[in-house]
Amino acid sequence: MYAEVRAHGDPAAGHRWWVQGRERLLRDHPASPVPASARSSYPGGRYGPYDPRLRFRAGIDTDVAPCRLEIATGTDGVVPFDRIGTLRLPIGDLDVWWLGSYGGGVFVPIKDASAGRATYGGGRYLLDTVKGADLGGDPSTGLVVDLNFAYNPSCAYDPAWACPLAPPGNTVGAAIDVGELAVPGDVHV
C-alpha cells in the first residue's frame, strides 16, 4: 500500500488513497485487528485532514546514547528494539528504533498531546519499515516523516494484540490531530 502512496506525485492525493486502503484492510483483511465479530458493524475510522506543514524530510541524528527496549508480545515473544538515533522535527524529537528480530527495520512510534482524547492513548506508528509502512528515504540520508500518515497499532482495536507503544523518547508535547485518530466507538465487541 505504501509503495502506491510513494508513487503519487501529490502527498495529499496519496493520503486520500492511504485512508481508503487502510479502511479496506481494517474491514476486509483476514488479519485485520478489528475483531471478526465487529467487522460488519465497524463504522470506519476517523482521520484528520491532510496538513502539508506536517510532512518533513529529516536526517537521523546518530549521536545518541545506546538504548535497548525489549517488548513482550503475545505472539512473537520478546521483541528487541535498539535506538539508532533521533529525528529532530519542528514538533519535537522522536527516537528512531531498529527492530532486532524477524526481518529488522526502522520503527518510529509517536505519542502526542492529544493521546487519550483525539488519538489512541498508547500512541501511534509513523514508520515501520519491516511492514513496508514508510514513505521513502533512507536512514543514512534522511527519511520522509509525514505525520498525516500516523496510524493506530493493532492493540487500539483489540486488546488481544500486544503492541510496542511509544516510549518517553517518542512523546511530544504538541497535539498532532492528523492521521488516523482514536478508534471510533467500541470495536472490541
Coordinates of C-alpha atoms in Angstrom, one line a residue:
M1 CA 0.0 0.0 0.0
Y2 CA 2.8 2.4 0.9
A3 CA 4.6 1.8 -2.4
E4 CA 1.5 3.1 -4.2
V5 CA 1.3 6.1 -1.9
R6 CA 5.0 6.9 -2.6
A7 CA 4.2 6.7 -6.4
H8 CA 1.7 9.6 -6.0
G9 CA 3.2 12.9 -7.0
D10 CA 0.9 14.7 -4.6
P11 CA 1.2 13.8 -0.9
A12 CA -2.4 14.8 -0.2
A13 CA -3.7 12.5 -3.0
G14 CA -1.5 9.7 -1.7
H15 CA -3.0 10.3 1.7
R16 CA -6.6 10.0 0.4
W17 CA -5.6 6.7 -1.3
W18 CA -3.9 5.5 2.0
V19 CA -7.1 6.3 4.0
Q20 CA -9.2 4.3 1.6
G21 CA -6.7 1.4 1.6
R22 CA -6.4 1.4 5.4
E23 CA -10.2 1.2 5.7
R24 CA -10.4 -1.7 3.3
L25 CA -7.7 -3.6 5.3
L26 CA -9.5 -2.9 8.6
R27 CA -12.8 -4.1 7.2
D28 CA -11.9 -7.0 4.9
H29 CA -8.4 -8.4 5.5
P30 CA -8.4 -11.8 7.3
A31 CA -5.6 -10.5 9.7
S32 CA -7.4 -7.2 10.5
P33 CA -7.0 -6.2 14.1
V34 CA -10.7 -5.4 14.2
P35 CA -12.3 -8.5 15.8
A36 CA -14.1 -10.6 13.2
S37 CA -17.3 -10.3 15.2
A38 CA -17.1 -6.5 15.0
R39 CA -16.1 -6.0 11.3
S40 CA -19.6 -6.0 9.9
S41 CA -20.6 -3.2 12.2
Y42 CA -17.2 -1.4 12.2
P43 CA -18.1 2.3 11.5
G44 CA -14.9 3.1 9.8
G45 CA -12.0 5.2 11.1
R46 CA -11.6 8.9 11.8
Y47 CA -8.8 10.7 10.1
G48 CA -7.6 14.3 10.4
P49 CA -7.5 16.4 7.3
Y50 CA -4.2 16.4 5.4
D51 CA -1.8 19.2 6.6
P52 CA 1.2 19.7 4.3
R53 CA 3.0 21.5 7.1
L54 CA 3.4 18.2 9.0
R55 CA 5.5 16.5 6.2
F56 CA 9.2 16.5 6.7
R57 CA 12.4 15.1 5.3
A58 CA 14.6 14.5 8.2
G59 CA 18.1 13.1 8.8
I60 CA 18.7 10.8 11.8
D61 CA 21.0 12.3 14.5
T62 CA 23.0 9.2 15.4
D63 CA 24.9 10.9 18.2
V64 CA 22.7 9.4 20.9
A65 CA 23.4 7.1 23.8
P66 CA 22.6 3.4 23.2
C67 CA 19.3 2.2 24.5
R68 CA 17.5 -1.1 24.2
L69 CA 13.8 -1.8 24.6
E70 CA 12.6 -5.4 25.0
I71 CA 8.8 -5.6 24.4
A72 CA 7.0 -8.7 25.4
T73 CA 4.3 -9.7 22.8
G74 CA 1.6 -12.4 22.8
T75 CA 2.7 -14.0 19.6
D76 CA 6.4 -13.1 18.9
G77 CA 7.9 -13.5 22.4
V78 CA 10.2 -10.7 23.4
V79 CA 10.9 -8.3 20.5
P80 CA 14.1 -6.2 20.9
F81 CA 14.5 -2.6 19.7
D82 CA 17.7 -0.7 19.7
R83 CA 17.8 3.1 19.4
I84 CA 19.8 4.1 16.3
G85 CA 19.2 7.8 16.5
T86 CA 16.8 10.7 16.9
L87 CA 14.7 12.6 14.4
R88 CA 14.8 16.4 15.1
L89 CA 11.5 17.7 13.9
P90 CA 9.8 21.1 14.5
I91 CA 7.1 19.3 16.6
G92 CA 9.7 17.7 18.9
D93 CA 12.4 15.0 18.8
L94 CA 11.5 11.3 18.1
D95 CA 13.8 8.4 18.8
V96 CA 14.4 6.0 15.9
W97 CA 14.5 2.3 16.7
W98 CA 15.9 -0.7 14.9
L99 CA 13.8 -3.8 15.2
G100 CA 16.3 -6.5 16.1
S101 CA 14.2 -9.6 15.1
Y102 CA 12.2 -11.0 12.2
G103 CA 13.3 -9.0 9.2
G104 CA 14.7 -6.0 11.0
G105 CA 13.7 -2.4 10.2
V106 CA 13.2 1.1 11.3
F107 CA 10.4 1.8 13.8
V108 CA 9.2 5.2 14.9
P109 CA 6.2 5.5 17.1
I110 CA 4.7 8.8 18.4
K111 CA 2.6 9.8 21.3
D112 CA 1.3 13.3 21.2
A113 CA -0.6 15.7 23.5
S114 CA -3.9 14.6 22.2
A115 CA -3.3 10.9 23.1
G116 CA -6.3 9.5 25.0
R117 CA -8.5 12.3 23.7
A118 CA -8.3 12.7 19.9
T119 CA -5.7 10.0 19.3
Y120 CA -5.1 6.5 20.7
G121 CA -3.8 6.7 24.3
G122 CA -0.8 4.5 23.8
G123 CA 0.4 6.4 20.7
R124 CA 0.5 5.7 17.0
Y125 CA 3.1 4.5 14.5
L126 CA 4.8 6.7 11.9
L127 CA 7.3 4.3 10.4
D128 CA 7.6 0.5 10.5
T129 CA 9.7 -0.5 7.6
V130 CA 9.7 -4.2 8.3
K131 CA 6.0 -4.0 7.4
G132 CA 6.6 -1.6 4.5
A133 CA 5.0 1.3 6.3
D134 CA 7.2 4.1 5.2
L135 CA 7.1 7.0 2.7
G136 CA 10.6 6.8 1.5
G137 CA 14.1 7.9 2.2
D138 CA 16.9 6.0 3.8
P139 CA 18.2 6.0 7.4
S140 CA 21.7 7.1 6.1
T141 CA 20.4 10.1 4.0
G142 CA 17.1 11.1 5.6
L143 CA 13.6 9.8 5.9
V144 CA 10.3 11.2 4.8
V145 CA 8.3 11.7 8.0
D146 CA 4.7 12.6 7.3
L147 CA 2.6 12.9 10.5
N148 CA -0.5 12.7 8.4
F149 CA 0.2 9.0 8.0
A150 CA 0.3 8.2 11.7
Y151 CA -1.8 5.1 12.3
N152 CA -3.1 3.2 15.2
P153 CA -1.4 0.0 16.4
S154 CA -3.4 -3.2 16.3
C155 CA -3.9 -3.1 20.1
A156 CA -6.1 0.0 19.6
Y157 CA -8.7 -2.3 18.0
D158 CA -8.4 -5.4 20.1
P159 CA -6.7 -5.9 23.5
A160 CA -5.7 -9.4 22.4
W161 CA -2.9 -7.8 20.4
A162 CA 0.3 -6.8 22.3
C163 CA 1.9 -3.8 20.6
P164 CA 5.1 -1.9 21.3
L165 CA 3.9 1.5 22.4
A166 CA 5.6 4.9 22.3
P167 CA 8.4 5.2 24.9
P168 CA 9.2 8.5 26.6
G169 CA 11.7 9.5 23.8
N170 CA 8.8 9.2 21.3
T171 CA 6.4 11.5 23.2
V172 CA 5.9 15.1 22.0
G173 CA 4.1 18.0 23.7
A174 CA 2.3 19.1 20.6
A175 CA -1.2 17.9 19.7
I176 CA -1.0 16.0 16.3
D177 CA -4.6 15.8 15.2
V178 CA -3.8 14.4 11.8
G179 CA -3.5 10.8 10.6
E180 CA -5.7 8.1 12.0
L181 CA -7.4 9.3 15.1
A182 CA -8.8 7.4 18.1
V183 CA -10.8 4.3 17.3
P184 CA -14.5 5.2 17.0
G185 CA -16.9 3.6 19.5
D186 CA -16.1 0.3 21.0
V187 CA -14.9 -2.1 18.3
H188 CA -13.8 -4.7 20.9
V189 CA -17.3 -6.2 20.8

